[in-house]
Coordinates of C-alpha atoms in Angstrom, one line a residue:
M1 CA -51.2 4.2 23.8
A2 CA -52.9 1.4 25.7
V3 CA -52.1 -2.2 24.7
R4 CA -55.2 -4.1 23.8
R5 CA -55.3 -7.6 25.3
R6 CA -57.4 -10.6 24.7
V7 CA -57.8 -14.2 25.9
P8 CA -55.5 -16.4 23.8
K9 CA -57.1 -19.2 21.8
V10 CA -55.6 -22.7 21.6
R11 CA -55.3 -22.5 17.8
D12 CA -53.2 -19.4 18.3
L13 CA -50.9 -21.0 20.8
A14 CA -50.3 -24.3 19.0
P15 CA -47.8 -22.9 16.4
L16 CA -45.8 -21.1 19.2
I17 CA -45.5 -24.0 21.6
R18 CA -44.1 -27.5 20.9
F19 CA -44.0 -30.0 23.7
K20 CA -40.9 -32.1 23.9
R21 CA -41.5 -35.8 23.9
P22 CA -40.4 -37.2 27.3
Q23 CA -37.3 -39.4 27.4
F24 CA -37.9 -42.2 30.0
D25 CA -34.5 -43.8 29.6
A26 CA -32.5 -42.0 32.3
T27 CA -29.1 -42.8 30.7
R28 CA -30.2 -41.6 27.3
R29 CA -31.6 -38.4 28.9
R30 CA -28.3 -37.6 30.6
L31 CA -26.3 -38.3 27.4
D32 CA -28.6 -36.2 25.2
A33 CA -28.1 -33.3 27.6
A34 CA -24.3 -33.5 27.3
L35 CA -23.2 -31.0 24.7
T36 CA -19.4 -31.2 25.3
I37 CA -16.8 -33.7 26.3
E38 CA -16.5 -31.8 29.6
D39 CA -20.2 -32.5 30.2
L40 CA -19.5 -36.2 29.7
R41 CA -16.6 -35.9 32.2
R42 CA -18.9 -34.5 34.8
L43 CA -21.4 -37.3 34.3
A44 CA -18.6 -39.9 34.4
K45 CA -17.3 -38.5 37.7
R46 CA -20.7 -38.8 39.3
R47 CA -21.2 -42.4 38.2
T48 CA -17.7 -43.9 38.7
P49 CA -15.8 -44.6 41.9
R50 CA -12.9 -42.3 42.6
A51 CA -10.1 -44.8 41.9
A52 CA -11.4 -45.7 38.4
F53 CA -12.3 -42.1 37.5
D54 CA -8.9 -40.8 38.7
Y55 CA -7.0 -43.5 36.8
T56 CA -8.6 -42.1 33.6
D57 CA -8.7 -38.4 34.5
G58 CA -5.3 -38.1 36.2
A59 CA -1.8 -37.7 34.9
A60 CA 1.8 -37.9 36.3
E61 CA 3.1 -35.9 39.3
D62 CA 1.7 -32.4 39.2
E63 CA -0.2 -33.1 36.0
L64 CA 1.4 -30.1 34.3
S65 CA 1.9 -31.8 31.0
L66 CA -1.8 -32.6 30.7
G67 CA -2.9 -29.1 31.7
R68 CA -0.4 -27.5 29.2
A69 CA -1.6 -29.8 26.4
R70 CA -5.2 -28.8 26.9
Q71 CA -4.2 -25.2 27.2
A72 CA -2.3 -25.4 23.9
F73 CA -5.5 -26.2 22.1
R74 CA -7.3 -23.2 23.8
D75 CA -4.4 -21.0 22.8
I76 CA -5.1 -21.0 19.1
E77 CA -6.6 -18.5 16.7
F78 CA -8.6 -19.7 13.7
H79 CA -8.6 -17.7 10.5
P80 CA -11.8 -18.4 8.6
T81 CA -12.3 -17.8 4.9
I82 CA -15.7 -16.5 3.6
L83 CA -18.0 -17.0 0.7
R84 CA -17.1 -20.7 0.2
D85 CA -19.7 -23.4 -0.5
V86 CA -19.8 -25.5 2.7
S87 CA -23.2 -27.0 2.1
C88 CA -21.5 -30.4 2.1
V89 CA -18.5 -31.0 4.4
A90 CA -16.4 -34.1 3.8
T91 CA -14.7 -35.3 7.0
G92 CA -13.0 -38.5 5.7
W93 CA -9.8 -39.5 3.9
D94 CA -7.2 -42.3 4.0
V95 CA -5.2 -43.0 7.1
L96 CA -2.5 -45.6 7.1
G97 CA -3.7 -47.1 3.8
R98 CA -7.4 -47.3 4.5
P99 CA -10.3 -44.9 4.5
V100 CA -11.7 -43.4 7.7
A101 CA -14.9 -41.4 8.0
L102 CA -13.4 -38.9 10.5
P103 CA -9.9 -37.7 11.2
F104 CA -9.6 -39.3 14.6
A105 CA -9.4 -42.8 16.2
I106 CA -10.0 -44.3 19.6
A107 CA -6.7 -44.4 21.4
P108 CA -5.4 -47.5 23.3
T109 CA -6.4 -47.4 27.0
G110 CA -5.7 -49.9 29.7
F111 CA -8.0 -51.4 32.3
T112 CA -11.0 -50.2 30.3
R113 CA -13.5 -52.6 31.8
L114 CA -12.7 -51.0 35.1
M115 CA -14.2 -47.8 33.8
H116 CA -17.4 -49.6 32.7
T117 CA -18.2 -53.3 32.4
E118 CA -18.8 -53.0 28.6
G119 CA -15.2 -51.9 28.2
E120 CA -13.3 -52.3 25.0
I121 CA -16.2 -54.0 23.2
A122 CA -18.3 -50.8 23.7
G123 CA -15.5 -48.7 22.3
A124 CA -14.9 -50.9 19.3
A125 CA -18.6 -51.1 18.5
A126 CA -19.1 -47.4 18.6
A127 CA -15.9 -46.8 16.6
A128 CA -17.0 -49.3 13.9
A129 CA -20.4 -47.6 13.7
A130 CA -18.7 -44.2 13.2
G131 CA -16.2 -45.5 10.6
I132 CA -13.1 -44.8 12.7
P133 CA -10.4 -47.2 14.0
F134 CA -10.3 -48.6 17.5
S135 CA -7.0 -49.3 19.2
L136 CA -6.7 -52.2 21.7
S137 CA -4.0 -51.8 24.4
T138 CA -1.6 -54.5 25.6
L139 CA -3.2 -53.6 29.0
G140 CA -6.7 -54.0 27.7
T141 CA -9.3 -56.1 29.6
T142 CA -10.6 -57.9 26.5
A143 CA -8.6 -60.4 24.5
V144 CA -7.9 -59.7 20.9
E145 CA -9.9 -62.8 19.8
D146 CA -12.9 -61.9 22.0
L147 CA -12.9 -58.3 20.7
V148 CA -13.0 -59.5 17.1
A149 CA -15.7 -62.1 17.9
A150 CA -17.9 -59.4 19.5
V151 CA -17.2 -56.7 16.9
P152 CA -16.1 -58.3 13.7
Q153 CA -16.7 -55.1 11.6
G154 CA -14.5 -52.0 11.7
R155 CA -10.7 -51.3 11.7
K156 CA -8.7 -52.4 14.6
W157 CA -5.2 -51.4 15.7
F158 CA -3.1 -53.0 18.4
Q159 CA -0.9 -51.2 20.8
L160 CA 2.3 -52.9 22.0
Y161 CA 4.3 -52.4 25.2
M162 CA 7.5 -54.3 24.7
W163 CA 7.9 -56.7 27.7
R164 CA 11.2 -58.0 29.1
D165 CA 10.2 -61.4 27.6
R166 CA 10.5 -60.4 23.9
E167 CA 9.2 -63.7 22.5
R168 CA 6.1 -63.4 24.7
S169 CA 5.6 -59.9 23.4
M170 CA 5.7 -61.1 19.8
A171 CA 3.4 -64.0 20.4
L172 CA 0.8 -61.4 21.5
V173 CA 1.6 -59.4 18.3
Q174 CA 1.0 -62.5 16.2
R175 CA -2.3 -63.1 17.9
A176 CA -3.3 -59.5 16.8
A177 CA -2.2 -60.1 13.3
D178 CA -4.0 -63.5 13.1
A179 CA -7.2 -61.7 14.4
G180 CA -7.1 -59.2 11.6
F181 CA -5.6 -56.1 13.3
D182 CA -4.1 -54.0 10.5
T183 CA -1.9 -51.5 12.4
L184 CA 0.6 -51.9 15.2
L185 CA 1.2 -49.0 17.6
V186 CA 4.6 -49.5 19.3
T187 CA 4.6 -47.4 22.4
V188 CA 8.2 -46.2 23.2
D189 CA 7.8 -43.7 26.0
V190 CA 7.5 -46.1 28.9
P191 CA 10.9 -47.4 30.0
V192 CA 9.4 -47.2 33.5
A193 CA 6.0 -46.2 34.8
G194 CA 5.3 -42.6 35.5
A195 CA 4.6 -41.3 39.0
R196 CA 0.8 -41.2 39.0
F197 CA 0.1 -39.9 42.4
R198 CA -3.7 -40.1 42.2
D199 CA -3.4 -43.8 41.7
V200 CA -1.0 -44.2 44.6
R201 CA -3.3 -42.2 46.9
N202 CA -6.3 -44.2 45.8
G203 CA -4.5 -47.6 46.2
M204 CA -5.4 -48.3 42.6
S205 CA -5.1 -52.1 42.0
I206 CA -6.5 -54.9 39.9
P207 CA -8.9 -56.0 41.3
P208 CA -9.9 -52.9 43.2
A209 CA -8.9 -53.0 46.9
L210 CA -11.8 -52.5 49.3
T211 CA -11.1 -50.0 52.1
L212 CA -13.4 -48.0 54.3
R213 CA -12.9 -45.1 51.9
T214 CA -13.7 -47.1 48.8
V215 CA -16.8 -48.5 50.4
L216 CA -18.1 -45.1 51.4
D217 CA -17.3 -43.9 47.9
A218 CA -19.2 -46.8 46.4
L219 CA -22.5 -46.1 48.2
P220 CA -23.9 -43.6 45.7
R221 CA -22.4 -45.7 42.8
A222 CA -24.0 -49.1 43.5
R223 CA -24.6 -49.8 39.8
W224 CA -20.9 -49.8 39.1
W225 CA -20.1 -52.2 41.9
F226 CA -23.0 -54.4 40.9
D227 CA -21.6 -54.6 37.4
L228 CA -18.1 -55.3 38.7
F229 CA -19.2 -58.3 40.9
T230 CA -21.7 -59.8 38.5
T231 CA -19.5 -59.9 35.4
E232 CA -16.2 -61.7 34.4
P233 CA -13.5 -60.8 36.9
L234 CA -11.2 -58.0 35.8
S235 CA -7.8 -59.1 34.5
F236 CA -5.4 -58.2 31.8
A237 CA -7.0 -60.2 29.0
S238 CA -3.7 -60.5 27.1
L239 CA -1.6 -61.2 30.2
D240 CA -1.7 -63.1 33.4
R241 CA -3.8 -62.0 36.4
W242 CA -2.2 -59.6 38.8
S243 CA -3.0 -58.8 42.4
G244 CA -0.7 -55.8 43.0
T245 CA -1.0 -52.1 42.2
V246 CA -1.0 -50.9 38.7
G247 CA 2.4 -49.1 39.0
E248 CA 4.0 -52.2 40.4
Y249 CA 2.7 -54.3 37.5
L250 CA 3.9 -51.8 34.9
N251 CA 7.4 -51.7 36.3
T252 CA 7.7 -55.5 36.2
M253 CA 6.4 -55.6 32.6
F254 CA 8.1 -52.7 30.7
D255 CA 11.5 -53.4 29.1
P256 CA 13.9 -50.5 29.7
T257 CA 16.4 -51.9 27.3
V258 CA 14.4 -51.2 24.1
T259 CA 16.3 -49.2 21.5
F260 CA 15.9 -48.0 17.9
D261 CA 17.4 -51.3 16.7
D262 CA 14.4 -53.2 18.0
L263 CA 12.1 -51.4 15.6
S264 CA 13.5 -53.3 12.7
W265 CA 13.1 -56.6 14.6
I266 CA 9.5 -55.8 15.3
K267 CA 8.8 -54.6 11.7
D268 CA 10.1 -57.9 10.3
R269 CA 7.5 -59.8 12.4
W270 CA 4.5 -57.6 11.8
P271 CA 2.7 -57.9 8.4
G272 CA 0.7 -54.6 8.6
R273 CA 1.4 -50.9 9.1
L274 CA 3.9 -50.0 11.9
V275 CA 3.5 -46.8 13.8
V276 CA 5.7 -45.6 16.6
K277 CA 3.8 -43.9 19.5
G278 CA 5.5 -41.6 22.0
I279 CA 7.6 -39.3 19.8
Q280 CA 8.5 -36.1 21.7
T281 CA 11.4 -34.5 19.7
I282 CA 11.9 -33.8 16.0
E283 CA 15.3 -35.7 16.2
D284 CA 13.5 -38.9 17.4
A285 CA 10.9 -38.4 14.7
R286 CA 13.5 -38.4 12.0
A287 CA 15.3 -41.4 13.5
V288 CA 12.2 -43.7 13.4
V289 CA 11.1 -42.5 10.0
D290 CA 14.6 -43.3 8.7
R291 CA 14.1 -46.8 10.0
G292 CA 11.1 -47.3 7.7
V293 CA 8.0 -47.0 9.9
D294 CA 4.7 -46.1 8.3
G295 CA 3.7 -43.4 10.8
I296 CA 4.5 -41.7 14.1
V297 CA 2.3 -40.5 17.0
L298 CA 3.4 -37.3 18.6
S299 CA 2.5 -38.1 22.2
N300 CA 3.5 -37.6 25.8
H301 CA 1.3 -40.4 26.8
G302 CA -1.5 -38.1 27.8
G303 CA 0.8 -36.5 30.4
R304 CA 0.9 -39.8 32.3
Q305 CA 4.7 -40.5 32.0
L306 CA 7.2 -37.6 32.2
D307 CA 5.6 -34.5 33.7
R308 CA 6.6 -31.2 32.0
A309 CA 7.2 -33.2 28.7
P310 CA 6.8 -31.3 25.4
V311 CA 3.3 -30.6 24.3
P312 CA 2.7 -32.7 21.2
F313 CA 0.5 -30.0 19.5
H314 CA 3.3 -27.5 19.9
L315 CA 5.7 -30.0 18.3
L316 CA 3.4 -30.7 15.4
P317 CA 4.1 -27.8 13.0
A318 CA 7.9 -28.4 12.9
V319 CA 7.6 -32.2 12.5
A320 CA 5.0 -31.7 9.7
R321 CA 7.3 -29.3 7.8
D322 CA 10.3 -31.6 8.2
L323 CA 8.7 -35.0 7.7
G324 CA 5.1 -34.6 6.5
E325 CA 6.0 -35.7 3.0
H326 CA 7.7 -38.9 4.3
T327 CA 5.4 -40.3 6.9
E328 CA 1.9 -40.0 8.3
I329 CA 1.8 -38.0 11.5
L330 CA -0.8 -38.8 14.2
L331 CA -1.2 -36.8 17.4
D332 CA -2.7 -37.3 20.9
T333 CA -2.9 -35.6 24.3
G334 CA -5.3 -32.8 25.3
I335 CA -8.0 -33.3 22.7
M336 CA -11.4 -32.4 24.0
S337 CA -13.3 -31.0 21.1
G338 CA -13.9 -31.3 17.3
A339 CA -12.2 -27.9 17.0
D340 CA -9.0 -29.3 18.6
I341 CA -9.0 -32.1 16.0
V342 CA -9.5 -29.7 13.1
A343 CA -6.6 -27.5 14.4
A344 CA -4.3 -30.6 14.5
V345 CA -5.2 -31.6 10.9
A346 CA -4.7 -28.0 9.7
L347 CA -1.2 -28.0 11.2
G348 CA -0.2 -31.4 9.6
A349 CA -1.7 -34.3 11.5
R350 CA -3.3 -37.0 9.4
C351 CA -5.2 -38.4 12.3
T352 CA -5.6 -37.7 16.0
L353 CA -6.2 -40.2 18.8
V354 CA -8.7 -39.6 21.6
G355 CA -8.4 -41.5 24.9
R356 CA -9.9 -39.6 27.9
A357 CA -12.7 -38.1 25.7
Y358 CA -13.9 -41.6 24.8
L359 CA -13.5 -43.0 28.3
Y360 CA -15.5 -40.1 29.8
G361 CA -18.3 -41.2 27.4
L362 CA -17.8 -44.9 28.4
M363 CA -18.1 -44.1 32.1
A364 CA -21.1 -41.8 31.5
G365 CA -23.1 -44.5 29.7
G366 CA -21.4 -47.5 28.3
E367 CA -21.5 -47.9 24.5
A368 CA -24.2 -45.3 24.2
G369 CA -21.9 -42.9 26.0
V370 CA -19.0 -43.6 23.6
R371 CA -21.3 -43.0 20.7
R372 CA -22.3 -39.7 22.2
A373 CA -18.6 -38.7 22.7
I374 CA -17.9 -39.5 19.0
E375 CA -21.0 -37.6 18.0
I376 CA -19.9 -34.5 20.0
L377 CA -16.5 -34.6 18.3
Q378 CA -17.9 -35.3 14.9
T379 CA -20.4 -32.4 15.2
G380 CA -17.5 -30.1 16.3
V381 CA -15.3 -31.2 13.4
V382 CA -18.1 -30.5 10.8
R383 CA -19.1 -27.2 12.4
T384 CA -15.5 -25.9 12.7
M385 CA -14.7 -26.8 9.1
A386 CA -17.8 -25.1 7.8
L387 CA -17.1 -22.0 9.8
L388 CA -13.5 -22.0 8.5
G389 CA -14.9 -22.1 4.9
V390 CA -13.5 -25.5 4.0
S391 CA -15.5 -28.4 2.6
S392 CA -12.8 -31.2 2.9
L393 CA -9.9 -32.1 5.1
E394 CA -7.5 -31.6 2.1
E395 CA -8.4 -27.8 2.1
L396 CA -7.2 -27.3 5.7
S397 CA -3.7 -25.8 6.0
P398 CA -1.5 -23.9 8.5
Q399 CA -3.0 -20.7 7.2
H400 CA -6.2 -21.5 9.1
V401 CA -4.5 -21.8 12.5
T402 CA -2.2 -19.7 14.6
Q403 CA -0.7 -21.1 17.8
L404 CA -0.6 -18.3 20.3
Q405 CA 2.4 -18.2 22.6
R406 CA 1.9 -18.6 26.3
F407 CA 5.0 -20.5 27.3
G408 CA 8.3 -20.4 25.4
P409 CA 12.0 -20.9 26.2
R410 CA 13.7 -17.9 27.8
A411 CA 16.4 -16.3 25.7

């Protein structure tokens, strides 16, 4: 039978075609097109010089710990339930004594203004707008007082590296307390700096060292260099200026003599919640909980310290079974999607920390990029919960997730 054809009329085409309004803001257009954190990572790599990008993207030695952590989240199987009312999905609850809108926080990251000139202020502003905590690192490039002045709203946590000069460390902690930070993250997995070979090969230093290679790398990234040279010089806002490599600085700062006994000393001097970050065995988790901390972060420092360290997500179920009723468990390393966050909560985490995911957004587009990263994660959390058939975080349980085994100890 022959198909009858006719000349289409405009009124017939109108309901079938909708022209998209053009977006003239190039940054906004790029961010809107990013659907995953990996998309933001690709944007960040194009817009950021190699040394700064690799500092964020890289890990220690062969980078096996980071690869395994990300693989661990891929190696899960979800078990959805059906015929549940998920018309309204609630993604908030209390974390460390105060409400959060989503079960993740911005992790503490160093040298953040090196990634993008807006630095920690962009991260804190985006976190406050989303109703999640922002963590400022000891190695941050914005002072505690300046961060609060720029972003007075929102929860703020402070991350502490214990220096060899203990009183100087606690003076910094007091500044954070005076500025209204409510939680202290004491990082305990850095007796010395990890071997981050990308940084060594790139000659990563503060300020960045100009070589022929860095100049050639800068040519297609002129905006980054313009921002660097026309804003406040990079420095450790909480420390003195330093002209050597990052690794050299860290090794002069970290105190390798810190022990469990120092936790009580720190706790006596901190008025808020105390969380120990860098737990990698269940025995150490028990030891710090017995000393009265308010929470622990299962973390291998994003794979940036000891390569081949335990995968925090693998450790989570056992720690949650043993200590979940006695402390709040946080988790980081390897998180790249909202589904990763939901899986962690189902297996016992109260909150997760995202570092690289937020920095990819920052490098891709400043504060707007961080907001986009949070939006991508939030959308993933809501969608995954709805598809699992749960309408609140409290309904998530280990029955929703199976960790599939790829690596395991030989008998």
